[in-house]
mmCIF file with all atom_site columns, C-alpha atoms in Angstrom:
data_model
loop_
_atom_site.group_PDB
_atom_site.id
_atom_site.type_symbol
_atom_site.label_atom_id
_atom_site.label_alt_id
_atom_site.label_comp_id
_atom_site.label_asym_id
_atom_site.label_entity_id
_atom_site.label_seq_id
_atom_site.pdbx_PDB_ins_code
_atom_site.Cartn_x
_atom_site.Cartn_y
_atom_site.Cartn_z
_atom_site.occupancy
_atom_site.B_iso_or_equiv
_atom_site.pdbx_formal_charge
_atom_site.auth_seq_id
_atom_site.auth_comp_id
_atom_site.auth_asym_id
_atom_site.auth_atom_id
_atom_site.pdbx_PDB_model_num
ATOM 1  C CA . UNK A 1 1  ? -47.000 29.532 -29.089 1.00 0.00 ? 1  UNK A CA 1
ATOM 2  C CA . UNK A 1 2  ? -48.152 26.726 -27.496 1.00 0.00 ? 2  UNK A CA 1
ATOM 3  C CA . UNK A 1 3  ? -48.866 27.097 -23.930 1.00 0.00 ? 3  UNK A CA 1
ATOM 4  C CA . UNK A 1 4  ? -49.823 23.145 -22.385 1.00 0.00 ? 4  UNK A CA 1
ATOM 5  C CA . UNK A 1 5  ? -47.418 20.397 -22.434 1.00 0.00 ? 5  UNK A CA 1
ATOM 6  C CA . UNK A 1 6  ? -47.369 16.664 -23.390 1.00 0.00 ? 6  UNK A CA 1
ATOM 7  C CA . UNK A 1 7  ? -43.964 15.986 -22.603 1.00 0.00 ? 7  UNK A CA 1
ATOM 8  C CA . UNK A 1 8  ? -43.488 13.749 -19.561 1.00 0.00 ? 8  UNK A CA 1
ATOM 9  C CA . UNK A 1 9  ? -44.771 10.970 -22.718 1.00 0.00 ? 9  UNK A CA 1
ATOM 10 C CA . UNK A 1 10 ? -42.487 11.167 -25.311 1.00 0.00 ? 10 UNK A CA 1
ATOM 11 C CA . UNK A 1 11 ? -39.366 11.054 -22.961 1.00 0.00 ? 11 UNK A CA 1
ATOM 12 C CA . UNK A 1 12 ? -40.435 9.168  -20.316 1.00 0.00 ? 12 UNK A CA 1
ATOM 13 C CA . UNK A 1 13 ? -38.825 5.161  -21.235 1.00 0.00 ? 13 UNK A CA 1
ATOM 14 C CA . UNK A 1 14 ? -39.691 3.319  -17.742 1.00 0.00 ? 14 UNK A CA 1
ATOM 15 C CA . UNK A 1 15 ? -41.594 0.928  -17.049 1.00 0.00 ? 15 UNK A CA 1
ATOM 16 C CA . UNK A 1 16 ? -45.897 1.595  -17.290 1.00 0.00 ? 16 UNK A CA 1
ATOM 17 C CA . UNK A 1 17 ? -47.618 -0.683 -14.711 1.00 0.00 ? 17 UNK A CA 1
ATOM 18 C CA . UNK A 1 18 ? -48.961 0.150  -11.598 1.00 0.00 ? 18 UNK A CA 1
ATOM 19 C CA . UNK A 1 19 ? -48.946 -1.205 -8.199  1.00 0.00 ? 19 UNK A CA 1
ATOM 20 C CA . UNK A 1 20 ? -45.623 -2.290 -7.875  1.00 0.00 ? 20 UNK A CA 1
ATOM 21 C CA . UNK A 1 21 ? -43.833 1.237  -6.141  1.00 0.00 ? 21 UNK A CA 1
ATOM 22 C CA . UNK A 1 22 ? -44.935 5.558  -5.324  1.00 0.00 ? 22 UNK A CA 1
ATOM 23 C CA . UNK A 1 23 ? -42.737 7.105  -8.260  1.00 0.00 ? 23 UNK A CA 1
ATOM 24 C CA . UNK A 1 24 ? -44.313 4.174  -10.626 1.00 0.00 ? 24 UNK A CA 1
ATOM 25 C CA . UNK A 1 25 ? -47.023 4.380  -10.552 1.00 0.00 ? 25 UNK A CA 1
ATOM 26 C CA . UNK A 1 26 ? -47.354 8.489  -10.021 1.00 0.00 ? 26 UNK A CA 1
ATOM 27 C CA . UNK A 1 27 ? -45.582 8.159  -14.211 1.00 0.00 ? 27 UNK A CA 1
ATOM 28 C CA . UNK A 1 28 ? -47.843 5.226  -14.799 1.00 0.00 ? 28 UNK A CA 1
ATOM 29 C CA . UNK A 1 29 ? -50.691 8.095  -13.911 1.00 0.00 ? 29 UNK A CA 1
ATOM 30 C CA . UNK A 1 30 ? -49.151 10.816 -15.997 1.00 0.00 ? 30 UNK A CA 1
ATOM 31 C CA . UNK A 1 31 ? -48.277 8.960  -18.891 1.00 0.00 ? 31 UNK A CA 1
ATOM 32 C CA . UNK A 1 32 ? -52.009 7.290  -19.373 1.00 0.00 ? 32 UNK A CA 1
ATOM 33 C CA . UNK A 1 33 ? -53.258 11.314 -18.665 1.00 0.00 ? 33 UNK A CA 1
ATOM 34 C CA . UNK A 1 34 ? -50.905 12.588 -21.819 1.00 0.00 ? 34 UNK A CA 1
ATOM 35 C CA . UNK A 1 35 ? -51.693 9.500  -23.357 1.00 0.00 ? 35 UNK A CA 1
ATOM 36 C CA . UNK A 1 36 ? -56.092 10.008 -22.982 1.00 0.00 ? 36 UNK A CA 1
ATOM 37 C CA . UNK A 1 37 ? -55.857 13.380 -23.411 1.00 0.00 ? 37 UNK A CA 1
ATOM 38 C CA . UNK A 1 38 ? -54.210 13.097 -27.221 1.00 0.00 ? 38 UNK A CA 1
ATOM 39 C CA . UNK A 1 39 ? -56.552 15.273 -29.137 1.00 0.00 ? 39 UNK A CA 1
ATOM 40 C CA . UNK A 1 40 ? -56.848 12.094 -31.523 1.00 0.00 ? 40 UNK A CA 1
ATOM 41 C CA . UNK A 1 41 ? -57.476 10.059 -28.705 1.00 0.00 ? 41 UNK A CA 1
ATOM 42 C CA . UNK A 1 42 ? -60.229 13.035 -27.606 1.00 0.00 ? 42 UNK A CA 1
ATOM 43 C CA . UNK A 1 43 ? -62.153 12.921 -30.396 1.00 0.00 ? 43 UNK A CA 1
ATOM 44 C CA . UNK A 1 44 ? -62.594 9.404  -30.298 1.00 0.00 ? 44 UNK A CA 1
ATOM 45 C CA . UNK A 1 45 ? -63.300 8.668  -26.560 1.00 0.00 ? 45 UNK A CA 1
ATOM 46 C CA . UNK A 1 46 ? -65.657 11.922 -26.230 1.00 0.00 ? 46 UNK A CA 1
ATOM 47 C CA . UNK A 1 47 ? -68.860 10.891 -28.404 1.00 0.00 ? 47 UNK A CA 1
ATOM 48 C CA . UNK A 1 48 ? -69.354 8.035  -26.148 1.00 0.00 ? 48 UNK A CA 1
ATOM 49 C CA . UNK A 1 49 ? -69.404 8.851  -23.065 1.00 0.00 ? 49 UNK A CA 1
ATOM 50 C CA . UNK A 1 50 ? -72.468 9.165  -21.713 1.00 0.00 ? 50 UNK A CA 1
ATOM 51 C CA . UNK A 1 51 ? -73.759 11.876 -20.007 1.00 0.00 ? 51 UNK A CA 1
ATOM 52 C CA . UNK A 1 52 ? -72.224 10.518 -16.856 1.00 0.00 ? 52 UNK A CA 1
ATOM 53 C CA . UNK A 1 53 ? -69.381 9.518  -17.518 1.00 0.00 ? 53 UNK A CA 1
ATOM 54 C CA . UNK A 1 54 ? -68.350 13.511 -18.567 1.00 0.00 ? 54 UNK A CA 1
ATOM 55 C CA . UNK A 1 55 ? -70.391 14.404 -15.071 1.00 0.00 ? 55 UNK A CA 1
ATOM 56 C CA . UNK A 1 56 ? -67.753 11.979 -13.458 1.00 0.00 ? 56 UNK A CA 1
ATOM 57 C CA . UNK A 1 57 ? -64.704 13.195 -15.802 1.00 0.00 ? 57 UNK A CA 1
ATOM 58 C CA . UNK A 1 58 ? -65.113 16.866 -15.196 1.00 0.00 ? 58 UNK A CA 1
ATOM 59 C CA . UNK A 1 59 ? -66.198 16.453 -11.984 1.00 0.00 ? 59 UNK A CA 1
ATOM 60 C CA . UNK A 1 60 ? -63.417 14.591 -10.332 1.00 0.00 ? 60 UNK A CA 1
ATOM 61 C CA . UNK A 1 61 ? -60.446 15.949 -12.272 1.00 0.00 ? 61 UNK A CA 1
ATOM 62 C CA . UNK A 1 62 ? -61.980 19.135 -10.092 1.00 0.00 ? 62 UNK A CA 1
ATOM 63 C CA . UNK A 1 63 ? -61.757 17.757 -6.841  1.00 0.00 ? 63 UNK A CA 1
ATOM 64 C CA . UNK A 1 64 ? -58.630 17.178 -7.710  1.00 0.00 ? 64 UNK A CA 1
ATOM 65 C CA . UNK A 1 65 ? -57.554 20.218 -8.516  1.00 0.00 ? 65 UNK A CA 1
ATOM 66 C CA . UNK A 1 66 ? -59.153 21.761 -5.639  1.00 0.00 ? 66 UNK A CA 1
ATOM 67 C CA . UNK A 1 67 ? -58.319 19.789 -3.151  1.00 0.00 ? 67 UNK A CA 1
ATOM 68 C CA . UNK A 1 68 ? -54.092 19.923 -3.995  1.00 0.00 ? 68 UNK A CA 1
ATOM 69 C CA . UNK A 1 69 ? -54.075 23.553 -5.570  1.00 0.00 ? 69 UNK A CA 1
ATOM 70 C CA . UNK A 1 70 ? -54.281 26.555 -4.215  1.00 0.00 ? 70 UNK A CA 1
ATOM 71 C CA . UNK A 1 71 ? -55.707 28.926 -5.686  1.00 0.00 ? 71 UNK A CA 1
ATOM 72 C CA . UNK A 1 72 ? -52.653 30.414 -6.985  1.00 0.00 ? 72 UNK A CA 1
ATOM 73 C CA . UNK A 1 73 ? -50.641 27.461 -8.413  1.00 0.00 ? 73 UNK A CA 1
ATOM 74 C CA . UNK A 1 74 ? -54.872 26.676 -9.865  1.00 0.00 ? 74 UNK A CA 1
ATOM 75 C CA . UNK A 1 75 ? -53.988 30.022 -11.696 1.00 0.00 ? 75 UNK A CA 1
ATOM 76 C CA . UNK A 1 76 ? -50.828 29.508 -12.871 1.00 0.00 ? 76 UNK A CA 1
ATOM 77 C CA . UNK A 1 77 ? -50.226 25.667 -13.983 1.00 0.00 ? 77 UNK A CA 1
ATOM 78 C CA . UNK A 1 78 ? -54.203 24.536 -14.950 1.00 0.00 ? 78 UNK A CA 1
ATOM 79 C CA . UNK A 1 79 ? -55.950 27.747 -16.145 1.00 0.00 ? 79 UNK A CA 1
ATOM 80 C CA . UNK A 1 80 ? -52.206 28.841 -17.599 1.00 0.00 ? 80 UNK A CA 1
ATOM 81 C CA . UNK A 1 81 ? -53.165 32.493 -16.176 1.00 0.00 ? 81 UNK A CA 1
ATOM 82 C CA . UNK A 1 82 ? -50.284 33.947 -14.019 1.00 0.00 ? 82 UNK A CA 1
ATOM 83 C CA . UNK A 1 83 ? -52.011 36.921 -12.891 1.00 0.00 ? 83 UNK A CA 1
ATOM 84 C CA . UNK A 1 84 ? -55.876 35.826 -11.155 1.00 0.00 ? 84 UNK A CA 1
ATOM 85 C CA . UNK A 1 85 ? -58.092 38.213 -12.887 1.00 0.00 ? 85 UNK A CA 1
ATOM 86 C CA . UNK A 1 86 ? -60.052 38.989 -8.763  1.00 0.00 ? 86 UNK A CA 1
ATOM 87 C CA . UNK A 1 87 ? -63.802 40.710 -9.909  1.00 0.00 ? 87 UNK A CA 1
ATOM 88 C CA . UNK A 1 88 ? -65.566 43.120 -7.341  1.00 0.00 ? 88 UNK A CA 1
ATOM 89 C CA . UNK A 1 89 ? -67.485 41.210 -5.363  1.00 0.00 ? 89 UNK A CA 1
ATOM 90 C CA . UNK A 1 90 ? -71.350 40.782 -6.690  1.00 0.00 ? 90 UNK A CA 1
ATOM 91 C CA . UNK A 1 91 ? -73.956 43.645 -4.619  1.00 0.00 ? 91 UNK A CA 1
ATOM 92 C CA . UNK A 1 92 ? -76.949 42.078 -3.623  1.00 0.00 ? 92 UNK A CA 1
#
């Protein structure tokens, strides 16, 4: 059973364009990200990215996740792990 979904891009019929208003901007970013993360698109673009571009993408997404999701949300919504595994503190 798949746990990741990309339903929005399949169902959205509104305007895809940036700069008109906040709701359209949000919808456009969501459409772009879901299309960008499509397996076929990723297979084509990833080998063409430089190491710096890969790092930039990883750092940007990681930073956004850190700044805008609480730990529980990060585990539930991004990792799809509703029960985060708490590790025992490392003893020095």
